[in-house]
Short mmCIF file of N, CA and C in Angstrom, two decimals:
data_model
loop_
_atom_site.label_atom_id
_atom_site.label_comp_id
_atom_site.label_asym_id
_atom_site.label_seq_id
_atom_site.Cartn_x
_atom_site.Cartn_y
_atom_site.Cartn_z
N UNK A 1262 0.83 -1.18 0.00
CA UNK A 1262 0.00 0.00 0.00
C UNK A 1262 0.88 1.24 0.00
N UNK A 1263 0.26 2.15 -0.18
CA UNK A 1263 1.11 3.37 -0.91
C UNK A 1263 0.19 4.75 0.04
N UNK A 1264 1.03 5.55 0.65
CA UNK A 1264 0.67 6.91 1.12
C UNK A 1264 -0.24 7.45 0.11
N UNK A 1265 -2.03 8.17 0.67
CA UNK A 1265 -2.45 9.02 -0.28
C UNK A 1265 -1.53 9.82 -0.61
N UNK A 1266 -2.06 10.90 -1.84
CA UNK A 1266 -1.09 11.86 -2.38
C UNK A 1266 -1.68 13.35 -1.66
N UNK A 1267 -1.12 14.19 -1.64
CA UNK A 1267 -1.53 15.89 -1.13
C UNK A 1267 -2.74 15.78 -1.72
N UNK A 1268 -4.08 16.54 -1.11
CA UNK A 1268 -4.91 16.45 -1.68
C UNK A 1268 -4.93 17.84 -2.99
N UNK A 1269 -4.36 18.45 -3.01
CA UNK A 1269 -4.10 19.27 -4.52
C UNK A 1269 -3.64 18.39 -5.65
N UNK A 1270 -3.23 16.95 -5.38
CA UNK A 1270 -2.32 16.23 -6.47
C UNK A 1270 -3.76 15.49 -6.98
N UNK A 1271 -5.05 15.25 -5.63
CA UNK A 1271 -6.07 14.81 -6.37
C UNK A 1271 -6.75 14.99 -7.73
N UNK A 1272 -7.03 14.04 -8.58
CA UNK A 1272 -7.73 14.60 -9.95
C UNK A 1272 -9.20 14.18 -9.51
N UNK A 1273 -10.04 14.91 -9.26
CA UNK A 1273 -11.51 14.65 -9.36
C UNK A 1273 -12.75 15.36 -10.24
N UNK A 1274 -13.89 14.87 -10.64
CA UNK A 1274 -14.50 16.17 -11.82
C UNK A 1274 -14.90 17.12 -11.12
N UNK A 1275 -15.36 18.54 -11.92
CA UNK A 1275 -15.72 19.34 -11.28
C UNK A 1275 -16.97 19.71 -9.99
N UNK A 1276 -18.18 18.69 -10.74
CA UNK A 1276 -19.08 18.42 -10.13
C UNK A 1276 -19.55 17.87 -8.99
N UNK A 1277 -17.81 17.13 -8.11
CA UNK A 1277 -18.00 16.52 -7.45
C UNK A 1277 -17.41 17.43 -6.21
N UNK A 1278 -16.49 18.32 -6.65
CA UNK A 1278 -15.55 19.19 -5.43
C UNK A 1278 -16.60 19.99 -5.76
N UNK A 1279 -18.06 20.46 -5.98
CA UNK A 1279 -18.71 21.61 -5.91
C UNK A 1279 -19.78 21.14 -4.64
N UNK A 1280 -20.44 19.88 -5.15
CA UNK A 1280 -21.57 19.35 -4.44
C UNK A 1280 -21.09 19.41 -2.63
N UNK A 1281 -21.59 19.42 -1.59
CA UNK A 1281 -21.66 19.74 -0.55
C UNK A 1281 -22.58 18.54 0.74
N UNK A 1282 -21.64 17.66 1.35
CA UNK A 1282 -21.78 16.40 2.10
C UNK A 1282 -22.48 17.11 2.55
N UNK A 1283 -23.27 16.40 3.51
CA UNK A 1283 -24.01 16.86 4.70
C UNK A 1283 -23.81 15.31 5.58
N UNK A 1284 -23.80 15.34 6.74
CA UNK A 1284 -23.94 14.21 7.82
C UNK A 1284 -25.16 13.70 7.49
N UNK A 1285 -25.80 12.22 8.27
CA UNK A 1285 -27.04 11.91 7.92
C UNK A 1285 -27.59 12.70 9.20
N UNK A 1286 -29.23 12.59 8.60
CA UNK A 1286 -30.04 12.99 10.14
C UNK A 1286 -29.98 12.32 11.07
N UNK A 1287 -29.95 12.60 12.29
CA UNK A 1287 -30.16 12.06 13.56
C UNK A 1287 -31.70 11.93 13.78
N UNK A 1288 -31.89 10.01 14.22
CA UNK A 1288 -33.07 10.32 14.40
C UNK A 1288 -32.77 9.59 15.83
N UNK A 1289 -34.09 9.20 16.77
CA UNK A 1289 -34.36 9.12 18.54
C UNK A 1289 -34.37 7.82 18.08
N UNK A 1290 -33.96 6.91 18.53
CA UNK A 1290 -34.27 5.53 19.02
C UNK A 1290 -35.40 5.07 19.75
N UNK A 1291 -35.93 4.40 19.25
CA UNK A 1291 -37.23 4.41 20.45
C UNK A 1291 -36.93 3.83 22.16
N UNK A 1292 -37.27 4.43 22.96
CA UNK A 1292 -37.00 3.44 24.46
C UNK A 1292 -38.01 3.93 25.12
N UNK A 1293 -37.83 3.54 26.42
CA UNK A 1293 -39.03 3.48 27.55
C UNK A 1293 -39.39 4.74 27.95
N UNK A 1294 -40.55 4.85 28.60
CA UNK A 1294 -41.08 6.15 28.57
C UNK A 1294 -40.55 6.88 30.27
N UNK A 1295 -41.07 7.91 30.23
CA UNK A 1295 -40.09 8.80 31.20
C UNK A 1295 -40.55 8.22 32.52
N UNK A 1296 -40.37 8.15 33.80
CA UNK A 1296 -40.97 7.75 34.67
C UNK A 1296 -41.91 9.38 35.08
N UNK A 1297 -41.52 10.43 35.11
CA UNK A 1297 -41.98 11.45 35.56
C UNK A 1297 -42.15 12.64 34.34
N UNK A 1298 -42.79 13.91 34.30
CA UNK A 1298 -42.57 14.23 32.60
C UNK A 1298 -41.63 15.73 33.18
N UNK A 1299 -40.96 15.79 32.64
CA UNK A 1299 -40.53 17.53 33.16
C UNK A 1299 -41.30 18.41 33.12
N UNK A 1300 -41.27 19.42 34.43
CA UNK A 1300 -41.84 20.80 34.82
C UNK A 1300 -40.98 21.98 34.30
N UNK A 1301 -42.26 22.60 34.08
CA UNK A 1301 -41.72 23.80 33.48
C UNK A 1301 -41.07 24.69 34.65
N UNK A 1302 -40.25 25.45 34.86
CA UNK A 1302 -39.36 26.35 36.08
C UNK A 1302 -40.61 26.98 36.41
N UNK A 1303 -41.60 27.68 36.04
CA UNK A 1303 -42.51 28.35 36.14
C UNK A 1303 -43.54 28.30 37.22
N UNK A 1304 -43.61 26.72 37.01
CA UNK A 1304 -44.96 25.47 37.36
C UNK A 1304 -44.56 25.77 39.28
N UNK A 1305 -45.54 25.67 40.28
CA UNK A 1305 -45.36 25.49 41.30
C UNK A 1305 -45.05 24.36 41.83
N UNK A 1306 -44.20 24.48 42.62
CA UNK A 1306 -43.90 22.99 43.80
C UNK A 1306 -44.92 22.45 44.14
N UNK A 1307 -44.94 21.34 44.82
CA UNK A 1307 -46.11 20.89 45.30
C UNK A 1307 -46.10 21.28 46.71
N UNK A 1308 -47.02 21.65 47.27
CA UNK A 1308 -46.65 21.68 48.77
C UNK A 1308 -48.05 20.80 49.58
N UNK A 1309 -48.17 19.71 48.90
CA UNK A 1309 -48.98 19.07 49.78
C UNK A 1309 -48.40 18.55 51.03
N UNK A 1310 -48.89 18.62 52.24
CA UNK A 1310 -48.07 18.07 53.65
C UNK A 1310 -48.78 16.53 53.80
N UNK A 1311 -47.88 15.89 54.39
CA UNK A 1311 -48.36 14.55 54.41
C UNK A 1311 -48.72 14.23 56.56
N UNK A 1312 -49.79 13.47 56.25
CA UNK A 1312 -50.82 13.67 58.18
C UNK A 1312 -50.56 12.28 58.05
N UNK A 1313 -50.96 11.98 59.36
CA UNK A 1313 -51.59 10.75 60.08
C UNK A 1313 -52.74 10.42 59.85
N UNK A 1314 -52.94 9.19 58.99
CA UNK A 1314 -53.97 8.46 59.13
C UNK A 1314 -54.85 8.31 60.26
N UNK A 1315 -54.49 8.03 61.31
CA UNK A 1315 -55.15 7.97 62.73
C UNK A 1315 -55.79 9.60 63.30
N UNK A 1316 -54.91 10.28 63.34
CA UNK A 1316 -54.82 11.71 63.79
C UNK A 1316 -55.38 13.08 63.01
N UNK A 1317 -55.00 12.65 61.86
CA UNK A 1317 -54.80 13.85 61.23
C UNK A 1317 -53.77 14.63 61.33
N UNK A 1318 -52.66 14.57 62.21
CA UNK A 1318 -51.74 15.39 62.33
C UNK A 1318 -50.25 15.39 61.73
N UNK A 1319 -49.79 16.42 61.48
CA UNK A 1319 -48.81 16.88 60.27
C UNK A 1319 -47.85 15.42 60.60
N UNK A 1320 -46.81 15.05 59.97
CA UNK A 1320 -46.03 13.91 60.02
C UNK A 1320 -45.16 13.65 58.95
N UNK A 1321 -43.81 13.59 59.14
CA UNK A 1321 -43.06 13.41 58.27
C UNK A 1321 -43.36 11.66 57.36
N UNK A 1322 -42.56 12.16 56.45
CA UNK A 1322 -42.91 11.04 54.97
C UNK A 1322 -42.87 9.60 56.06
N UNK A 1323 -41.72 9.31 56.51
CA UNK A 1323 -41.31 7.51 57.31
C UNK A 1323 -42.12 7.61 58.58
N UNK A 1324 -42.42 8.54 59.27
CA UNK A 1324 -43.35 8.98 60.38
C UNK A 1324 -44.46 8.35 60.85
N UNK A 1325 -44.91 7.44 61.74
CA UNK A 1325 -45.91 6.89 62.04
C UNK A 1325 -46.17 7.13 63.54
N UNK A 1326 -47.58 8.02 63.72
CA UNK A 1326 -47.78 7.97 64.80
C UNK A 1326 -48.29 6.87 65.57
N UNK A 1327 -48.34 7.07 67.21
CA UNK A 1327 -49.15 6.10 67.98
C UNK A 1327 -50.59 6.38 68.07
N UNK A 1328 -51.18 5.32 68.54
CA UNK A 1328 -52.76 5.40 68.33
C UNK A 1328 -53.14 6.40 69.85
N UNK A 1329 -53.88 7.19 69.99
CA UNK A 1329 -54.14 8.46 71.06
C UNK A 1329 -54.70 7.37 71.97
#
């Protein structure tokens, strides 16, 4: 095998050093769907507070009160 040559030493027709590659398109692959969908920055937090079943009273998420 033999080194290409400078590409100025190339002989090609005219029509072909005019035309203009382009990459192919990118397209998405299909896969699984989002678990959650994104919020817009805009959109409000949620501020629901989470209670006691028994009580009614405020209680963190792992939080289980005793029965009164």
């Amino acid at each position: 095998m033999e080194p290409m040559p400078d590409k100025s030493d190339w002989i090609a027709p005219e029509c072909v050093l005019k035309e203009v590659v382009l990459p192919p398109r990118y397209k998405k692959m299909p896969s699984r769907p989002r678990k959650k969908r994104k919020k817009n920055p805009d959109e409000k937090l949620s501020t629901k507070t989470n209670c006691c079943g028994r009580c009614g009273q405020e209680v963190s998420e792992q939080q289980l009160l005793k029965a009164p």
